[in-house]
Amino acid sequence: MGLPLRLKIFCGLVFLLVVLAAAFGSSFLVADVLIPPGGGEVRVAEAAPESYWDNLWLLARVIQGEAGDEPFLGKVAVGAVLLNRVRSGSFPNTLAGVVFQPLAFESVANGLIWWRPPSLESIRAAAAALAGWDPTYGALYFWNPAKPVNPWVWTRQIITQIGRHIFAR
């Protein structure tokens, strides 16, 4: 026989609180140091404005859609590319502007970002990218060479490959 419904609901709520606490833990809210896998450190701001949470959630959704099956480093790298575009001057100057640029990202064009919720790892990767970690060294483009792409991307200066994605300027 199964657990009583009230106990199932209670356990579900506790699980949700644990996941949220892990995703938005104190290391992302107070002056702290995030130590990403592979070493190094990223200073995290003392307080986060409301727009930070909007950007975190949007970035995590795109990371999940574009790199959901990639390793953590690959997820951070995809997030870093979006943020590099915001800063570049050649793209829209907001994260939403970059994300919703027509045909820029497959997961946006096909709606995947709306029906595939971000994993905890994608949320953490988004937080790491927003904190300044850029394993792509300034890349503005990424693609999976196993998928059909516009041949133009191969004219870009390739910087690195992380997981199945190539990153370029």
mmCIF file of C-alpha atoms in Angstrom:
data_model
loop_
_atom_site.group_PDB
_atom_site.id
_atom_site.type_symbol
_atom_site.label_atom_id
_atom_site.label_comp_id
_atom_site.label_asym_id
_atom_site.label_seq_id
_atom_site.Cartn_x
_atom_site.Cartn_y
_atom_site.Cartn_z
ATOM 1 C CA MET A 1 0.000 0.000 0.000
ATOM 2 C CA GLY A 2 1.282 3.491 -0.778
ATOM 3 C CA LEU A 3 1.838 6.521 1.382
ATOM 4 C CA PRO A 4 -1.165 8.664 2.372
ATOM 5 C CA LEU A 5 -1.848 11.537 -0.025
ATOM 6 C CA ARG A 6 -1.022 14.214 2.564
ATOM 7 C CA LEU A 7 2.364 12.628 3.234
ATOM 8 C CA LYS A 8 3.082 12.439 -0.508
ATOM 9 C CA ILE A 9 2.233 16.131 -0.886
ATOM 10 C CA PHE A 10 4.364 17.031 2.132
ATOM 11 C CA CYS A 11 7.331 15.024 0.797
ATOM 12 C CA GLY A 12 6.905 16.653 -2.600
ATOM 13 C CA LEU A 13 6.955 20.123 -1.062
ATOM 14 C CA VAL A 14 10.034 19.291 1.016
ATOM 15 C CA PHE A 15 11.767 17.978 -2.109
ATOM 16 C CA LEU A 16 10.855 21.153 -4.007
ATOM 17 C CA LEU A 17 12.227 23.326 -1.200
ATOM 18 C CA VAL A 18 15.472 21.339 -1.142
ATOM 19 C CA VAL A 19 15.868 21.707 -4.917
ATOM 20 C CA LEU A 20 15.161 25.439 -4.776
ATOM 21 C CA ALA A 21 17.560 25.896 -1.862
ATOM 22 C CA ALA A 22 20.269 24.094 -3.807
ATOM 23 C CA ALA A 23 19.550 26.053 -6.986
ATOM 24 C CA PHE A 24 19.410 29.445 -5.322
ATOM 25 C CA GLY A 25 21.654 28.730 -2.353
ATOM 26 C CA SER A 26 23.431 31.350 -0.300
ATOM 27 C CA SER A 27 26.586 31.118 -2.394
ATOM 28 C CA PHE A 28 24.678 32.956 -5.114
ATOM 29 C CA LEU A 29 23.135 35.570 -2.822
ATOM 30 C CA VAL A 30 25.846 36.807 -0.482
ATOM 31 C CA ALA A 31 29.448 37.841 -0.941
ATOM 32 C CA ASP A 32 31.004 34.478 -1.591
ATOM 33 C CA VAL A 33 33.285 32.682 -3.958
ATOM 34 C CA LEU A 34 32.036 30.106 -6.441
ATOM 35 C CA ILE A 35 34.681 27.545 -7.275
ATOM 36 C CA PRO A 36 33.737 26.022 -10.625
ATOM 37 C CA PRO A 37 34.763 22.482 -11.595
ATOM 38 C CA GLY A 38 38.343 22.479 -12.796
ATOM 39 C CA GLY A 39 39.514 25.145 -10.355
ATOM 40 C CA GLY A 40 39.667 28.904 -10.422
ATOM 41 C CA GLU A 41 37.207 31.088 -8.624
ATOM 42 C CA VAL A 42 34.446 33.487 -9.532
ATOM 43 C CA ARG A 43 33.409 36.285 -7.193
ATOM 44 C CA VAL A 44 29.679 36.502 -6.720
ATOM 45 C CA ALA A 45 27.899 39.807 -6.139
ATOM 46 C CA GLU A 46 26.607 40.569 -2.654
ATOM 47 C CA ALA A 47 23.006 41.148 -3.688
ATOM 48 C CA ALA A 48 21.100 40.401 -6.839
ATOM 49 C CA PRO A 49 18.507 42.734 -8.371
ATOM 50 C CA GLU A 50 15.217 41.322 -9.606
ATOM 51 C CA SER A 51 16.461 41.408 -13.209
ATOM 52 C CA TYR A 52 19.187 38.947 -12.177
ATOM 53 C CA TRP A 53 16.547 36.317 -11.422
ATOM 54 C CA ASP A 54 14.758 36.977 -14.728
ATOM 55 C CA ASN A 55 18.057 36.630 -16.587
ATOM 56 C CA LEU A 56 19.027 33.536 -14.593
ATOM 57 C CA TRP A 57 15.765 31.793 -15.436
ATOM 58 C CA LEU A 58 15.827 32.770 -19.135
ATOM 59 C CA LEU A 59 19.488 31.801 -19.490
ATOM 60 C CA ALA A 60 18.883 28.466 -17.726
ATOM 61 C CA ARG A 61 16.000 27.707 -20.103
ATOM 62 C CA VAL A 62 18.150 28.386 -23.178
ATOM 63 C CA ILE A 63 21.048 26.377 -21.724
ATOM 64 C CA GLN A 64 18.684 23.449 -21.129
ATOM 65 C CA GLY A 65 17.309 23.714 -24.658
ATOM 66 C CA GLU A 66 20.651 24.110 -26.407
ATOM 67 C CA ALA A 67 22.946 22.034 -24.179
ATOM 68 C CA GLY A 68 20.744 19.951 -21.884
ATOM 69 C CA ASP A 69 22.683 16.766 -22.596
ATOM 70 C CA GLU A 70 26.127 18.410 -22.464
ATOM 71 C CA PRO A 71 28.492 18.284 -19.473
ATOM 72 C CA PHE A 72 28.367 21.120 -16.930
ATOM 73 C CA LEU A 73 31.263 22.945 -18.614
ATOM 74 C CA GLY A 74 29.403 22.819 -21.937
ATOM 75 C CA LYS A 75 26.315 24.285 -20.311
ATOM 76 C CA VAL A 76 28.322 27.165 -18.797
ATOM 77 C CA ALA A 77 29.961 27.734 -22.188
ATOM 78 C CA VAL A 78 26.601 28.095 -23.955
ATOM 79 C CA GLY A 79 25.472 30.581 -21.306
ATOM 80 C CA ALA A 80 28.727 32.508 -21.690
ATOM 81 C CA VAL A 81 28.194 32.839 -25.452
ATOM 82 C CA LEU A 82 24.808 34.465 -24.908
ATOM 83 C CA LEU A 83 26.284 36.893 -22.376
ATOM 84 C CA ASN A 84 29.248 37.638 -24.676
ATOM 85 C CA ARG A 85 26.739 38.612 -27.351
ATOM 86 C CA VAL A 86 25.011 41.013 -24.956
ATOM 87 C CA ARG A 87 28.364 42.750 -24.354
ATOM 88 C CA SER A 88 29.661 42.647 -27.932
ATOM 89 C CA GLY A 89 27.904 45.610 -29.561
ATOM 90 C CA SER A 90 27.095 43.464 -32.624
ATOM 91 C CA PHE A 91 24.004 41.941 -31.026
ATOM 92 C CA PRO A 92 21.107 43.254 -28.931
ATOM 93 C CA ASN A 93 22.279 44.676 -25.586
ATOM 94 C CA THR A 94 19.928 42.649 -23.373
ATOM 95 C CA LEU A 95 19.782 38.928 -22.724
ATOM 96 C CA ALA A 96 16.159 38.770 -23.866
ATOM 97 C CA GLY A 97 17.106 40.625 -27.048
ATOM 98 C CA VAL A 98 19.861 38.101 -27.782
ATOM 99 C CA VAL A 99 17.702 35.083 -26.924
ATOM 100 C CA PHE A 100 14.753 36.176 -29.058
ATOM 101 C CA GLN A 101 16.739 37.363 -32.072
ATOM 102 C CA PRO A 102 15.000 35.608 -34.996
ATOM 103 C CA LEU A 103 16.452 32.163 -35.768
ATOM 104 C CA ALA A 104 19.444 32.689 -33.465
ATOM 105 C CA PHE A 105 18.806 29.612 -31.314
ATOM 106 C CA GLU A 106 17.106 26.390 -32.338
ATOM 107 C CA SER A 107 15.526 25.811 -28.925
ATOM 108 C CA VAL A 108 13.841 29.215 -29.090
ATOM 109 C CA ALA A 109 12.685 28.808 -32.696
ATOM 110 C CA ASN A 110 11.125 25.393 -32.006
ATOM 111 C CA GLY A 111 9.682 26.385 -28.607
ATOM 112 C CA LEU A 112 11.749 23.895 -26.610
ATOM 113 C CA ILE A 113 12.686 26.536 -24.022
ATOM 114 C CA TRP A 114 9.027 26.808 -23.010
ATOM 115 C CA TRP A 115 8.155 23.155 -22.555
ATOM 116 C CA ARG A 116 11.442 21.700 -21.280
ATOM 117 C CA PRO A 117 12.097 23.079 -17.787
ATOM 118 C CA PRO A 118 15.732 23.707 -16.880
ATOM 119 C CA SER A 119 17.525 21.116 -14.793
ATOM 120 C CA LEU A 120 19.245 22.063 -11.561
ATOM 121 C CA GLU A 121 22.564 21.733 -13.402
ATOM 122 C CA SER A 122 21.390 24.165 -16.115
ATOM 123 C CA ILE A 123 20.350 26.658 -13.425
ATOM 124 C CA ARG A 124 23.762 26.345 -11.767
ATOM 125 C CA ALA A 125 25.485 26.748 -15.141
ATOM 126 C CA ALA A 126 23.467 29.907 -15.812
ATOM 127 C CA ALA A 127 24.472 31.279 -12.400
ATOM 128 C CA ALA A 128 28.138 30.509 -13.105
ATOM 129 C CA ALA A 129 27.969 32.258 -16.493
ATOM 130 C CA LEU A 130 26.211 35.282 -14.976
ATOM 131 C CA ALA A 131 28.938 35.377 -12.308
ATOM 132 C CA GLY A 132 31.515 35.786 -15.081
ATOM 133 C CA TRP A 133 32.838 32.307 -15.836
ATOM 134 C CA ASP A 134 33.566 32.066 -19.571
ATOM 135 C CA PRO A 135 35.216 28.800 -20.630
ATOM 136 C CA THR A 136 34.895 29.927 -24.280
ATOM 137 C CA TYR A 137 37.304 32.871 -23.951
ATOM 138 C CA GLY A 138 34.908 35.315 -25.574
ATOM 139 C CA ALA A 139 33.108 33.169 -28.161
ATOM 140 C CA LEU A 140 30.084 34.670 -29.898
ATOM 141 C CA TYR A 141 28.920 31.541 -31.721
ATOM 142 C CA PHE A 142 28.491 27.851 -31.011
ATOM 143 C CA TRP A 143 27.214 24.923 -33.029
ATOM 144 C CA ASN A 144 27.087 21.165 -33.088
ATOM 145 C CA PRO A 145 28.973 19.964 -36.187
ATOM 146 C CA ALA A 146 26.863 16.782 -36.265
ATOM 147 C CA LYS A 147 23.763 18.870 -37.037
ATOM 148 C CA PRO A 148 23.026 20.844 -40.215
ATOM 149 C CA VAL A 149 24.312 24.412 -39.887
ATOM 150 C CA ASN A 150 24.719 27.421 -42.125
ATOM 151 C CA PRO A 151 28.128 27.020 -43.842
ATOM 152 C CA TRP A 152 28.871 30.622 -42.843
ATOM 153 C CA VAL A 153 29.647 29.550 -39.257
ATOM 154 C CA TRP A 154 32.708 27.656 -40.478
ATOM 155 C CA THR A 155 34.213 31.009 -41.558
ATOM 156 C CA ARG A 156 34.349 32.114 -37.907
ATOM 157 C CA GLN A 157 37.577 31.819 -35.910
ATOM 158 C CA ILE A 158 37.236 28.591 -33.912
ATOM 159 C CA ILE A 159 38.345 28.978 -30.291
ATOM 160 C CA THR A 160 37.595 25.629 -28.680
ATOM 161 C CA GLN A 161 35.358 22.590 -28.582
ATOM 162 C CA ILE A 162 33.531 21.633 -25.389
ATOM 163 C CA GLY A 163 31.437 18.502 -25.479
ATOM 164 C CA ARG A 164 29.722 18.338 -28.855
ATOM 165 C CA HIS A 165 29.742 22.105 -29.452
ATOM 166 C CA ILE A 166 32.316 24.161 -31.314
ATOM 167 C CA PHE A 167 32.808 27.727 -30.029
ATOM 168 C CA ALA A 168 34.008 30.567 -32.255
ATOM 169 C CA ARG A 169 34.326 34.350 -32.646
#
